[in-house]
PDB file of C-alpha atoms and ligand atoms in Angstrom:
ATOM      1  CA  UNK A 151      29.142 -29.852 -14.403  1.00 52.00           C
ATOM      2  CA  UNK A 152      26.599 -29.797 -11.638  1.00 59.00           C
ATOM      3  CA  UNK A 153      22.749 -29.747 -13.134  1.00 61.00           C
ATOM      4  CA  UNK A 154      22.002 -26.796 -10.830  1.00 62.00           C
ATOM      5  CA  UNK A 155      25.297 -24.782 -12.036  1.00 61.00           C
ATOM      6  CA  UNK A 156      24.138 -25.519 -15.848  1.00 62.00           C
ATOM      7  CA  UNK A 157      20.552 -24.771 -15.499  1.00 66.00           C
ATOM      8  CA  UNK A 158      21.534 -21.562 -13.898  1.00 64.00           C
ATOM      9  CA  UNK A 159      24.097 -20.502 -16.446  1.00 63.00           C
ATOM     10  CA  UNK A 160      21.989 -21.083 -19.733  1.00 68.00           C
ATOM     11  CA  UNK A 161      19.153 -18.858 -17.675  1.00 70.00           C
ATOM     12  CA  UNK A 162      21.596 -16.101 -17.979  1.00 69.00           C
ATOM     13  CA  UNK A 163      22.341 -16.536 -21.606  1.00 73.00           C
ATOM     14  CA  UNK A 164      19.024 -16.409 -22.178  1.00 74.00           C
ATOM     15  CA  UNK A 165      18.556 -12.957 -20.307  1.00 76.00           C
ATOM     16  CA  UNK A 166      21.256 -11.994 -21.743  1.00 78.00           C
ATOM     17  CA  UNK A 167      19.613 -12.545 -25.016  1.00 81.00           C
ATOM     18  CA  UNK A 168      16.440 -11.395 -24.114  1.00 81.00           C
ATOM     19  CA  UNK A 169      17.893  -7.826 -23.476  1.00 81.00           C
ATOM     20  CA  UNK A 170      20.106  -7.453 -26.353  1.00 84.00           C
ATOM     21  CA  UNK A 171      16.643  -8.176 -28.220  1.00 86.00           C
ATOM     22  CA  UNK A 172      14.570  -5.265 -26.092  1.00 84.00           C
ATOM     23  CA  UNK A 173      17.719  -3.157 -27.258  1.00 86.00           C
ATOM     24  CA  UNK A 174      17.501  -3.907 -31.127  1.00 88.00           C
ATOM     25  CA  UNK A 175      14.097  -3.436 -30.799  1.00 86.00           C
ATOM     26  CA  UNK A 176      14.325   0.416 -29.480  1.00 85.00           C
ATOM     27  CA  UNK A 177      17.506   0.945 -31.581  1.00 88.00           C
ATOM     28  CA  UNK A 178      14.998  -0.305 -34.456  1.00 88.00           C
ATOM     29  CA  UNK A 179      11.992   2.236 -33.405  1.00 84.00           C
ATOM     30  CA  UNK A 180      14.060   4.879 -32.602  1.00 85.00           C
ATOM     31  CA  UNK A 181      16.185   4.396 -36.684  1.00 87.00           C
ATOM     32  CA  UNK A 182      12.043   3.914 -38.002  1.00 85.00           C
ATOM     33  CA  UNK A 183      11.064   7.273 -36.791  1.00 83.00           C
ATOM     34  CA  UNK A 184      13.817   9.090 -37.750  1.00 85.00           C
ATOM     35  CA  UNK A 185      13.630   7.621 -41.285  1.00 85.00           C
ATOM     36  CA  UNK A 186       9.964   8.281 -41.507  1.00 83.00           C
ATOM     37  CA  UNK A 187      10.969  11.866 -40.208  1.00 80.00           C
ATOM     38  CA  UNK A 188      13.893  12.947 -42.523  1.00 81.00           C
ATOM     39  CA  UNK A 189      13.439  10.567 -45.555  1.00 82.00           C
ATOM     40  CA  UNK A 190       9.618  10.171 -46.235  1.00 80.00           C
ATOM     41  CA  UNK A 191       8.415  13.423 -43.896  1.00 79.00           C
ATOM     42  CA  UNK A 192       5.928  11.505 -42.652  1.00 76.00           C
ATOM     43  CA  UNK A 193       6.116  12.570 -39.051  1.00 71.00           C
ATOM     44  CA  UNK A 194       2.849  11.081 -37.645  1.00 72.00           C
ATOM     45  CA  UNK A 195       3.649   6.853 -38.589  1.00 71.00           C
ATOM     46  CA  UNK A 196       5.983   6.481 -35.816  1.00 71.00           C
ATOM     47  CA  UNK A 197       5.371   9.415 -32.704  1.00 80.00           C
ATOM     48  CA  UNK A 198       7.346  10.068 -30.437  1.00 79.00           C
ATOM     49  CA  UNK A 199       5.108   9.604 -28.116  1.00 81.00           C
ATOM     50  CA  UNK A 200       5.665   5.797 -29.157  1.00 81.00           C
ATOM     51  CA  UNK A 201       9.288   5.833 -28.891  1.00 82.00           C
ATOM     52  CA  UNK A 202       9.200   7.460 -25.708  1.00 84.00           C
ATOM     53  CA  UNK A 203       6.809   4.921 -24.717  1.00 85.00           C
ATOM     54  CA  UNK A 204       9.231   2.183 -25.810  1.00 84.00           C
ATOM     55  CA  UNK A 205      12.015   3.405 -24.167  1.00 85.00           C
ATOM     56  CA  UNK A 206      10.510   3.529 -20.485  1.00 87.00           C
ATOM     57  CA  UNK A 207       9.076  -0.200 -21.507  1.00 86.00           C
ATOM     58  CA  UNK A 208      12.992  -1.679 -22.465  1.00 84.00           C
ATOM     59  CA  UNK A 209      14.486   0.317 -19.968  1.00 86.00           C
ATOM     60  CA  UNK A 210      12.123  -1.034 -17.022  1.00 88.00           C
ATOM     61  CA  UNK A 211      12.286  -4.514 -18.225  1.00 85.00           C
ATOM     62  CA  UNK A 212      16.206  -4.539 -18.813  1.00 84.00           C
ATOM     63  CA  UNK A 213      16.140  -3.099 -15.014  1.00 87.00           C
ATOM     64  CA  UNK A 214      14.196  -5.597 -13.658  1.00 86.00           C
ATOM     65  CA  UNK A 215      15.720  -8.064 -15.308  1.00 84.00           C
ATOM     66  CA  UNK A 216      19.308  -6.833 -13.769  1.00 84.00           C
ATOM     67  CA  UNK A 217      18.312  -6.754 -10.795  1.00 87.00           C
ATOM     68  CA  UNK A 218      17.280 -10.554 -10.913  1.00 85.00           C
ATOM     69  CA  UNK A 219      20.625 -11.410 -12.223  1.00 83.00           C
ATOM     70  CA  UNK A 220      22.559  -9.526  -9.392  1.00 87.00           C
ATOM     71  CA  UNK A 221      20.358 -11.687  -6.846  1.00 88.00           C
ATOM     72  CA  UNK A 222      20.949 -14.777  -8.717  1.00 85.00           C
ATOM     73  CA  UNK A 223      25.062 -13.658  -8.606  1.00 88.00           C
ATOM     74  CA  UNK A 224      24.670 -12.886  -5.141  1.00 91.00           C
ATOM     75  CA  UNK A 225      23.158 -16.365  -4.159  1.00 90.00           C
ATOM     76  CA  UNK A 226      25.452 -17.849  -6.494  1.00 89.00           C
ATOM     77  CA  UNK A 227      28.671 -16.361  -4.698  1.00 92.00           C
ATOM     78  CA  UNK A 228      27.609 -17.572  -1.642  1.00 93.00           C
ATOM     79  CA  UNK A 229      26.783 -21.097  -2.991  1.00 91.00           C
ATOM     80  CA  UNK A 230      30.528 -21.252  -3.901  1.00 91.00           C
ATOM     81  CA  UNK A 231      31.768 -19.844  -1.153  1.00 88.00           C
ATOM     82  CA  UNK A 232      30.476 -22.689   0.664  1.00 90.00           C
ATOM     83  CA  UNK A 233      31.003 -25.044  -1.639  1.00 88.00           C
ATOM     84  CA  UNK A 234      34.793 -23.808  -1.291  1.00 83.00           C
ATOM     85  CA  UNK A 235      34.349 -23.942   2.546  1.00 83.00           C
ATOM     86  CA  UNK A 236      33.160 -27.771   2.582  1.00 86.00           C
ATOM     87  CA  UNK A 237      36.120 -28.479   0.264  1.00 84.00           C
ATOM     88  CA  UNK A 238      38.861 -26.864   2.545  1.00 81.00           C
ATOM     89  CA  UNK A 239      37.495 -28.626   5.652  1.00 82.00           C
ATOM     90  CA  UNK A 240      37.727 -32.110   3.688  1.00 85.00           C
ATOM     91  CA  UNK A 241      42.092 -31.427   2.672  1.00 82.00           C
ATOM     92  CA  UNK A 242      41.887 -30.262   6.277  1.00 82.00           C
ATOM     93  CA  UNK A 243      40.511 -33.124   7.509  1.00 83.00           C
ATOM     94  CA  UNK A 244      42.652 -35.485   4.841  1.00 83.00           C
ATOM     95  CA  UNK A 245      45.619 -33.896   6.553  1.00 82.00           C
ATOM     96  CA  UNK A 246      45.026 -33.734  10.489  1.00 81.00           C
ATOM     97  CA  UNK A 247      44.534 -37.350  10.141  1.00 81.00           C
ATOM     98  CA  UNK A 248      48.127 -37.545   8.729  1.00 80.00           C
ATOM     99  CA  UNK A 249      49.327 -35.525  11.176  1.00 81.00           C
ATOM    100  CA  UNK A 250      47.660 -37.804  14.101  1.00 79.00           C
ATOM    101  CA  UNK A 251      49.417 -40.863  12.467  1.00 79.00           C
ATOM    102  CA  UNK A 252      52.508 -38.781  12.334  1.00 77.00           C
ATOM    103  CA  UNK A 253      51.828 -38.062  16.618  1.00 76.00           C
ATOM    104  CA  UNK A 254      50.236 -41.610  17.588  1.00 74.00           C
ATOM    105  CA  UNK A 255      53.702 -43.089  16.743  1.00 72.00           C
ATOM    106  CA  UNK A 256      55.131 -41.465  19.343  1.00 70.00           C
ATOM    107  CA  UNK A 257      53.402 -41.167  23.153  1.00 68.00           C
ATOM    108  CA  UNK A 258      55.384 -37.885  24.005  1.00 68.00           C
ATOM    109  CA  UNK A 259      53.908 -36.026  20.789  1.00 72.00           C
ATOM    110  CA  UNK A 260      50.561 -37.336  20.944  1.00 77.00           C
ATOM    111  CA  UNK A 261      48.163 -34.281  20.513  1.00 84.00           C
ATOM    112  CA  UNK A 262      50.997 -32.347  20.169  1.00 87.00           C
ATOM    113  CA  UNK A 263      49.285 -30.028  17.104  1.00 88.00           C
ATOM    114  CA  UNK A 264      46.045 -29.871  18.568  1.00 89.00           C
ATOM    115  CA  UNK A 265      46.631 -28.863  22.027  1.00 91.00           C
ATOM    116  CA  UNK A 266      48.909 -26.214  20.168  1.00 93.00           C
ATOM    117  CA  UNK A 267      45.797 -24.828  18.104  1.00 94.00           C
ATOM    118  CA  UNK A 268      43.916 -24.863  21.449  1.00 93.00           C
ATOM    119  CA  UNK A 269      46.693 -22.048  23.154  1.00 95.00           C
ATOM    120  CA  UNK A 270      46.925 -20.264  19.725  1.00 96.00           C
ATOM    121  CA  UNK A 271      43.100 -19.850  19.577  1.00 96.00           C
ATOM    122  CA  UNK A 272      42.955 -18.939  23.127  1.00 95.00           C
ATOM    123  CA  UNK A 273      45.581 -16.340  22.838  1.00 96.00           C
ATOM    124  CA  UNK A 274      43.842 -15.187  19.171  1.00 96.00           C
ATOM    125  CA  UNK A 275      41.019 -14.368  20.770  1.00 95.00           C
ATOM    126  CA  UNK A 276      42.206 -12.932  23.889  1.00 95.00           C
ATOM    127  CA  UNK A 277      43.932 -10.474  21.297  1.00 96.00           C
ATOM    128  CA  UNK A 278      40.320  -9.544  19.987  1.00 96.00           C
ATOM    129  CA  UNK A 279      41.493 -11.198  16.247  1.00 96.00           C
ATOM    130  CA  UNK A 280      38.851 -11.122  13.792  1.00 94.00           C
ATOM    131  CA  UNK A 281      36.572 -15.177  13.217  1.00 94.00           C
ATOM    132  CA  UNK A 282      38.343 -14.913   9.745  1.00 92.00           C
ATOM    133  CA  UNK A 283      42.153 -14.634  10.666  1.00 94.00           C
ATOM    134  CA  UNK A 284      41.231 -16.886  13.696  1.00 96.00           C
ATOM    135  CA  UNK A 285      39.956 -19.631  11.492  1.00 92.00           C
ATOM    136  CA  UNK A 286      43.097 -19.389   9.320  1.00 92.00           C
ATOM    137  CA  UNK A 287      45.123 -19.876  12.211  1.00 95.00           C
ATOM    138  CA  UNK A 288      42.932 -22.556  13.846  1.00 93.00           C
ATOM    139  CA  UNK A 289      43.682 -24.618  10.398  1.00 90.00           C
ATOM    140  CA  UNK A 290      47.204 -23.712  10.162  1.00 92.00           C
ATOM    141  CA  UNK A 291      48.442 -24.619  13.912  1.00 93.00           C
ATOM    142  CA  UNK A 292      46.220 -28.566  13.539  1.00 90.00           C
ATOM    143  CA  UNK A 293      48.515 -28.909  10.539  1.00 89.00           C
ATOM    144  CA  UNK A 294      52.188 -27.434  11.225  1.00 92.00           C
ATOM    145  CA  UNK A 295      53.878 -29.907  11.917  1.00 90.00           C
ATOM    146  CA  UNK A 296      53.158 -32.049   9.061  1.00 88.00           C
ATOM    147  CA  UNK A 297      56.104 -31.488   7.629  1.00 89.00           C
ATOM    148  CA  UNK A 298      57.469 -33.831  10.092  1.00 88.00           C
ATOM    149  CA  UNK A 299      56.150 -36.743   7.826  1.00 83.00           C
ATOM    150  CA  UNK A 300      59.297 -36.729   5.892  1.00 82.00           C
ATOM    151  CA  UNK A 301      61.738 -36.905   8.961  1.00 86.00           C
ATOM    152  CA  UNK A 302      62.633 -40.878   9.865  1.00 84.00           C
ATOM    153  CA  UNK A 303      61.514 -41.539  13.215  1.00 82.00           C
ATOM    154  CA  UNK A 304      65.506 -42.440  14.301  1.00 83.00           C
ATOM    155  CA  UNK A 305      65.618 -38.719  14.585  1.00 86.00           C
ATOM    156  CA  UNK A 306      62.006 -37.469  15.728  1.00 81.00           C
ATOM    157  CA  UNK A 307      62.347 -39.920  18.516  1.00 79.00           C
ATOM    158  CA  UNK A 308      65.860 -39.902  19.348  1.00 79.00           C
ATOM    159  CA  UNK A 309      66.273 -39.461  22.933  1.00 76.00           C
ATOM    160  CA  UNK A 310      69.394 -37.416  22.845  1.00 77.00           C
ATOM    161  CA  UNK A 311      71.030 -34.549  21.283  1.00 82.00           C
ATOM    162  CA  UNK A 312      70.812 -34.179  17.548  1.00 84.00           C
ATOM    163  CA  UNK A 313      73.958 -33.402  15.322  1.00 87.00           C
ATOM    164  CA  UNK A 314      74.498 -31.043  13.480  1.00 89.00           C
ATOM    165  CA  UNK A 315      73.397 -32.927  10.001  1.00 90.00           C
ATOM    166  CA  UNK A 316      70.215 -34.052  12.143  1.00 91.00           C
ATOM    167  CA  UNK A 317      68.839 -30.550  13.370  1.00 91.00           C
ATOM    168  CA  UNK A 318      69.489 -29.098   9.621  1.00 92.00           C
ATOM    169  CA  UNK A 319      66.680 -32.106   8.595  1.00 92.00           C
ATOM    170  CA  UNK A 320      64.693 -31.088  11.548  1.00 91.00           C
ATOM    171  CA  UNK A 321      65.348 -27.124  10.267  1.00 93.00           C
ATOM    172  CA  UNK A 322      63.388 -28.478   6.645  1.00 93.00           C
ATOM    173  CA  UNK A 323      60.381 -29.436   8.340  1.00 93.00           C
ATOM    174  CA  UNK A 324      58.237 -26.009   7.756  1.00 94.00           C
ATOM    175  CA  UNK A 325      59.348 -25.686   4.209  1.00 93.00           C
ATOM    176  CA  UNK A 326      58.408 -29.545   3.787  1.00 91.00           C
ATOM    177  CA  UNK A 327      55.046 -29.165   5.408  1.00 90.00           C
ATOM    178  CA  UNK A 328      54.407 -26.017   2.709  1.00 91.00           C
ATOM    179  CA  UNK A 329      55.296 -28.317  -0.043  1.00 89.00           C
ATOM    180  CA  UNK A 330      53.017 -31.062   1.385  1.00 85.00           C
ATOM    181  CA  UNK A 331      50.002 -28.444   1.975  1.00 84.00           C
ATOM    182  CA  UNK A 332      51.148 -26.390  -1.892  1.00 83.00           C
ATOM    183  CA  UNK A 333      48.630 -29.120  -3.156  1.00 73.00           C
ATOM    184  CA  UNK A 334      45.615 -27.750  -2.008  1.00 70.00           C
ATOM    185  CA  UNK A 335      46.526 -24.485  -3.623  1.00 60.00           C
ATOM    186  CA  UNK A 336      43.537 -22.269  -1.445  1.00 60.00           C
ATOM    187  CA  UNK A 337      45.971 -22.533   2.090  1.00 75.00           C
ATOM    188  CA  UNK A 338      47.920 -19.193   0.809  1.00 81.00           C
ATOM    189  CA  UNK A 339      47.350 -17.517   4.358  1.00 86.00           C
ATOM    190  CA  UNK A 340      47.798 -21.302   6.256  1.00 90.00           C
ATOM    191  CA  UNK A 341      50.815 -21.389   4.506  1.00 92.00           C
ATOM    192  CA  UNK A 342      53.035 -18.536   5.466  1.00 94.00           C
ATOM    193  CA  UNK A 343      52.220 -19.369   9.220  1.00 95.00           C
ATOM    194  CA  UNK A 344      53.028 -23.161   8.699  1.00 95.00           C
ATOM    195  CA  UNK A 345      56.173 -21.940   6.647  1.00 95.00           C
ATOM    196  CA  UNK A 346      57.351 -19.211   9.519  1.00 96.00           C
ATOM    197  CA  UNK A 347      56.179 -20.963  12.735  1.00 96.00           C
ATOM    198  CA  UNK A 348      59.665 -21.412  14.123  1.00 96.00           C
ATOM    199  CA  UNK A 349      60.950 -17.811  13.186  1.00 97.00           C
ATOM    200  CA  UNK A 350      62.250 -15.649  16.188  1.00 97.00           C
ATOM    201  CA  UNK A 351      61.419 -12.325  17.439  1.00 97.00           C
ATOM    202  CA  UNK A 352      65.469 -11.352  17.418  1.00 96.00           C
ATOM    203  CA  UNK A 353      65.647 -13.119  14.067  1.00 96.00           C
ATOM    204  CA  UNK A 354      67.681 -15.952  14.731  1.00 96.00           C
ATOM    205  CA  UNK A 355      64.976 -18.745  14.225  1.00 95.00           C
ATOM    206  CA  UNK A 356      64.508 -20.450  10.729  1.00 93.00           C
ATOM    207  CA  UNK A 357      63.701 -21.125   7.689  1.00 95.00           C
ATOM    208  CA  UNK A 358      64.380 -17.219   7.129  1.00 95.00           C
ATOM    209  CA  UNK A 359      65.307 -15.723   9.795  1.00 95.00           C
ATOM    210  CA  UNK A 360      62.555 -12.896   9.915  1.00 96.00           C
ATOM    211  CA  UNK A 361      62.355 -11.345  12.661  1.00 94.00           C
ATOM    212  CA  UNK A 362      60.054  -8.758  15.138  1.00 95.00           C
ATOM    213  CA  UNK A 363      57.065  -7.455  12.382  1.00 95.00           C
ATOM    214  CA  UNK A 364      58.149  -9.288   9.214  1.00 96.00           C
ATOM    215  CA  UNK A 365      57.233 -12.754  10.634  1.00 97.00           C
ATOM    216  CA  UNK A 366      53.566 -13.119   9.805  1.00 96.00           C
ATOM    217  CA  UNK A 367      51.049 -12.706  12.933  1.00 97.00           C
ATOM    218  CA  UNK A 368      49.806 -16.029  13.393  1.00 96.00           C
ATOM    219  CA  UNK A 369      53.418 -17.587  13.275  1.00 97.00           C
ATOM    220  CA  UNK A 370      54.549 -15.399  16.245  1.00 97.00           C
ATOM    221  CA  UNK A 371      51.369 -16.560  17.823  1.00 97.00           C
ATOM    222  CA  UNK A 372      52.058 -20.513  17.129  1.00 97.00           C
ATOM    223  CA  UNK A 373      55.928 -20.203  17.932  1.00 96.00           C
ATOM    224  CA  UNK A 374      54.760 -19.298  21.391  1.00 96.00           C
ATOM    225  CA  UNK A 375      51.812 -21.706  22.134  1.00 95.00           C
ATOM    226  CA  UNK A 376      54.217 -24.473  20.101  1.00 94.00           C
ATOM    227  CA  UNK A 377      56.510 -23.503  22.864  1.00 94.00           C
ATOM    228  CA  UNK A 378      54.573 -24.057  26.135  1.00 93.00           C
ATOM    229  CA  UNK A 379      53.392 -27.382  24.885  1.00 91.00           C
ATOM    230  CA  UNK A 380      56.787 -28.316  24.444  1.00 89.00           C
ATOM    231  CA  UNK A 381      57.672 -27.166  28.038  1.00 90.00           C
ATOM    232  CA  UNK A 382      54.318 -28.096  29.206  1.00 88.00           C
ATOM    233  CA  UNK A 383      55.122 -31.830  28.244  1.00 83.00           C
ATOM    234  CA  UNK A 384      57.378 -34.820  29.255  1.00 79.00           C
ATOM    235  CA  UNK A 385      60.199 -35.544  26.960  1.00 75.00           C
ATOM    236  CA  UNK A 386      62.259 -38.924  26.891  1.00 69.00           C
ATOM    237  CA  UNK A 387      64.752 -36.747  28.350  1.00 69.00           C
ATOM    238  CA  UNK A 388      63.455 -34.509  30.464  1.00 75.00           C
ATOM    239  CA  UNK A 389      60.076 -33.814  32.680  1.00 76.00           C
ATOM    240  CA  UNK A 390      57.357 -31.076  32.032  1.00 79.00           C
ATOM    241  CA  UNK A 391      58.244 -27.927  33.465  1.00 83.00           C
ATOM    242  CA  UNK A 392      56.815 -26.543  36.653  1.00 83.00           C
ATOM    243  CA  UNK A 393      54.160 -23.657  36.456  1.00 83.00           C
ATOM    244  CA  UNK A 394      56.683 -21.428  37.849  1.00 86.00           C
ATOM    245  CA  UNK A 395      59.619 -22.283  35.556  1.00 88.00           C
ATOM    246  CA  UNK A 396      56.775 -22.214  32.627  1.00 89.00           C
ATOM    247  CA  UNK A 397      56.196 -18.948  33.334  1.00 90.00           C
ATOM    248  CA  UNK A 398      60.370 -17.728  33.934  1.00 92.00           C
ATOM    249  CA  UNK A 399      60.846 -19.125  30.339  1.00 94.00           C
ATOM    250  CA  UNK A 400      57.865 -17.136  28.520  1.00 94.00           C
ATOM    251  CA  UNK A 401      58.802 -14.176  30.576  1.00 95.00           C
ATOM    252  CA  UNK A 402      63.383 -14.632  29.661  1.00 95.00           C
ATOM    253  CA  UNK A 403      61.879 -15.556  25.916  1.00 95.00           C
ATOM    254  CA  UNK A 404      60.600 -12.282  25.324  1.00 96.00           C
ATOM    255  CA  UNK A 405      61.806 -10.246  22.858  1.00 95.00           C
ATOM    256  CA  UNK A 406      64.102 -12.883  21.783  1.00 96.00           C
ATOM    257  CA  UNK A 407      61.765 -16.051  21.097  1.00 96.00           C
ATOM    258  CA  UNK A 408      58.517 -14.553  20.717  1.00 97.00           C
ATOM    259  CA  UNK A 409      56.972 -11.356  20.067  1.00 97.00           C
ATOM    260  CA  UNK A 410      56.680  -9.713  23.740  1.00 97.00           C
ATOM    261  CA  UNK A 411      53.407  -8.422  23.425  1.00 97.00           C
ATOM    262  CA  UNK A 412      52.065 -11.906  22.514  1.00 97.00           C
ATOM    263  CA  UNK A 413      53.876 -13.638  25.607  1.00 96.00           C
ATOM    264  CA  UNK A 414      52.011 -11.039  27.689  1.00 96.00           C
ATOM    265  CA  UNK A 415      49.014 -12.099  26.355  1.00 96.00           C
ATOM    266  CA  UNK A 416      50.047 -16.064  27.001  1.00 94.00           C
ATOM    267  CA  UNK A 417      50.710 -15.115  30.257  1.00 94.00           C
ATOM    268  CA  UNK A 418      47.575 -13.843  31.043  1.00 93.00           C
ATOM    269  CA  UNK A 419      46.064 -16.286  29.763  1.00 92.00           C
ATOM    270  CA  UNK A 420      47.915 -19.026  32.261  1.00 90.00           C
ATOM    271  CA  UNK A 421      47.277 -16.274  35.069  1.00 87.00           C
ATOM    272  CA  UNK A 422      43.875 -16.685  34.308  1.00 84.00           C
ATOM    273  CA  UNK A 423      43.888 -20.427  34.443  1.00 77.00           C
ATOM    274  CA  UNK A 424      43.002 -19.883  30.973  1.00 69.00           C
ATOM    275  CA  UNK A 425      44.959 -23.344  29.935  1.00 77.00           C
ATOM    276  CA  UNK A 426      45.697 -26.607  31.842  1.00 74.00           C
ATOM    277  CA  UNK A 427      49.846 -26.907  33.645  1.00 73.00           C
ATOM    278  CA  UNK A 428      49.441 -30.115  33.729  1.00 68.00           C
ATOM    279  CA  UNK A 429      53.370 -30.323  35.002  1.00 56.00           C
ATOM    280  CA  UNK A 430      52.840 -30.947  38.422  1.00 43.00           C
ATOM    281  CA  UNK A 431      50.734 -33.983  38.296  1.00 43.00           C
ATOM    282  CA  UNK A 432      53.173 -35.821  35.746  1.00 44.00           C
ATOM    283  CA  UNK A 433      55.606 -34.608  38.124  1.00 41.00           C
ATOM    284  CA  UNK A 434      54.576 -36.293  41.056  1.00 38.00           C
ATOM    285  CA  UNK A 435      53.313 -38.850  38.611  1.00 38.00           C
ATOM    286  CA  UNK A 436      56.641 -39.929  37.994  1.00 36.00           C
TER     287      UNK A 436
HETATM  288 FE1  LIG B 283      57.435 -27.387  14.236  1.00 94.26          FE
END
């Protein structure tokens, strides 16, 4: 254990200590001058002035030394709280990097997950989300689709349609990626939006087909910036989309794909050259 954590906790035992003695001590006046009262009559050996006197002592020293421990708690909370902090940012780290081997192996998918958390945050905070929730999602979308690690890259890079036997190992891909992440057992919240990123508004999406308010908030918010990076990028077998046929596929996905309030939002956001189309110049690019 940690020299500062120890030194800490055996100054508490010996507060502790310290007050349960302050306690016996009054409990011991207080028996004293009834005995001296009721058993000997000898009122005047301990007053009551004296036990009064006592009491106010005990009582402001076991105050004061509460209110030290609560500010030693407090400081102590926050200590770990950071500590916890440092420790998710390290897995996080430890599994981005996994994620960008996963990507570098193939051009098309090449900052695939972090141009994702890029829309998601933009249309987080566009939606006024709390720093908390947006943080949660900001960890959740650099990781989600490190599931992926499992898949062989004959079918992550396959150039044509999948069958049916290849889209269901495709389909296992959140699931997979909450197994991978179920190790660093603090990514509860990262977890149900990794887990329920490709769910769909009308319900038909997967692993469990929630649909409209049962799939969590920040997986409605991924499935739709997941989905104009897809369209926003050029595919062995196709080109990026235009701006304009972009912005017909948010607008046709709504209510069916994604949540329609968060498309708005998305769309905005492009209205507002709030993210880069890049379409056009791969486009003429090509
Ligand atoms: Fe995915």
């Amino acid at each position: 254990m940690n020299k500062k954590y120890k030194s800490r906790k055996s100054s508490f035992a010996i507060t502790q200590k310290f007050k349960y003695w302050l306690i016996l001590i009054l409990i011991s006046a207080v028996g004293l001058r009834l005995y001296f009262m009721f058993v000997l009559g000898a009122e005047g050996v301990v007053t009551e002035k004296l036990v009064l006197f006592l009491a106010l002592f005990v009582m402001t020293f076991i105050w004061k030394l509460e209110g030290r421990d609560r500010e030693r708690l407090l400081t102590l909370n926050a200590e770990l709280i950071k500590a916890r902090e440092k420790i998710l940012e390290a897995n996080i780290n430890t599994v981005k990097s996994l994620v960008s081997t996963l990507e570098a192996k193939d051009p098309y998918t090449k900052g695939h997950c972090e141009r994702v958390t890029n829309y998601a945050i933009k249309i987080a905070e566009a939606m006024n989300l709390d720093e908390g929730y947006i943080s949660v999602l900001r960890n959740a979308a650099s990781i989600h689709d490190i599931g992926k690690l499992g898949i062989s890259d004959d079918i992550l890079h396959k150039p044509g349609k999948l069958d049916d036997n290849q889209w269901d190992i495709i389909k296992r891909h959140p699931s997979d990626g909450v197994n991978i992440v179920s190790t660093l057992d603090f990514l509860d919240k990262e977890k149900e939006i990794i887990l329920h990123h490709h769910e769909r508004f009308d319900g038909r999406g997967y692993p469990d087909g929630l649909k409209e308010e049962e799939i969590p908030l920040g997986a409605k918010i991924l499935a739709v910036a997941d989905s104009f990076d897809a369209m926003n990028s050029t595919r062995p077998y196709r080109s990026a989309l235009s701006n304009q046929e972009i912005i017909k596929e948010l607008e046709k996905g709504k209510g069916q794909q994604f949540d329609p309030e968060i498309a708005d939002v998305f769309l905005n956001v492009i209205r507002n050259n709030g993210v880069e189309i890049k379409s056009h110049k791969d486009k003429n690019q090509e």
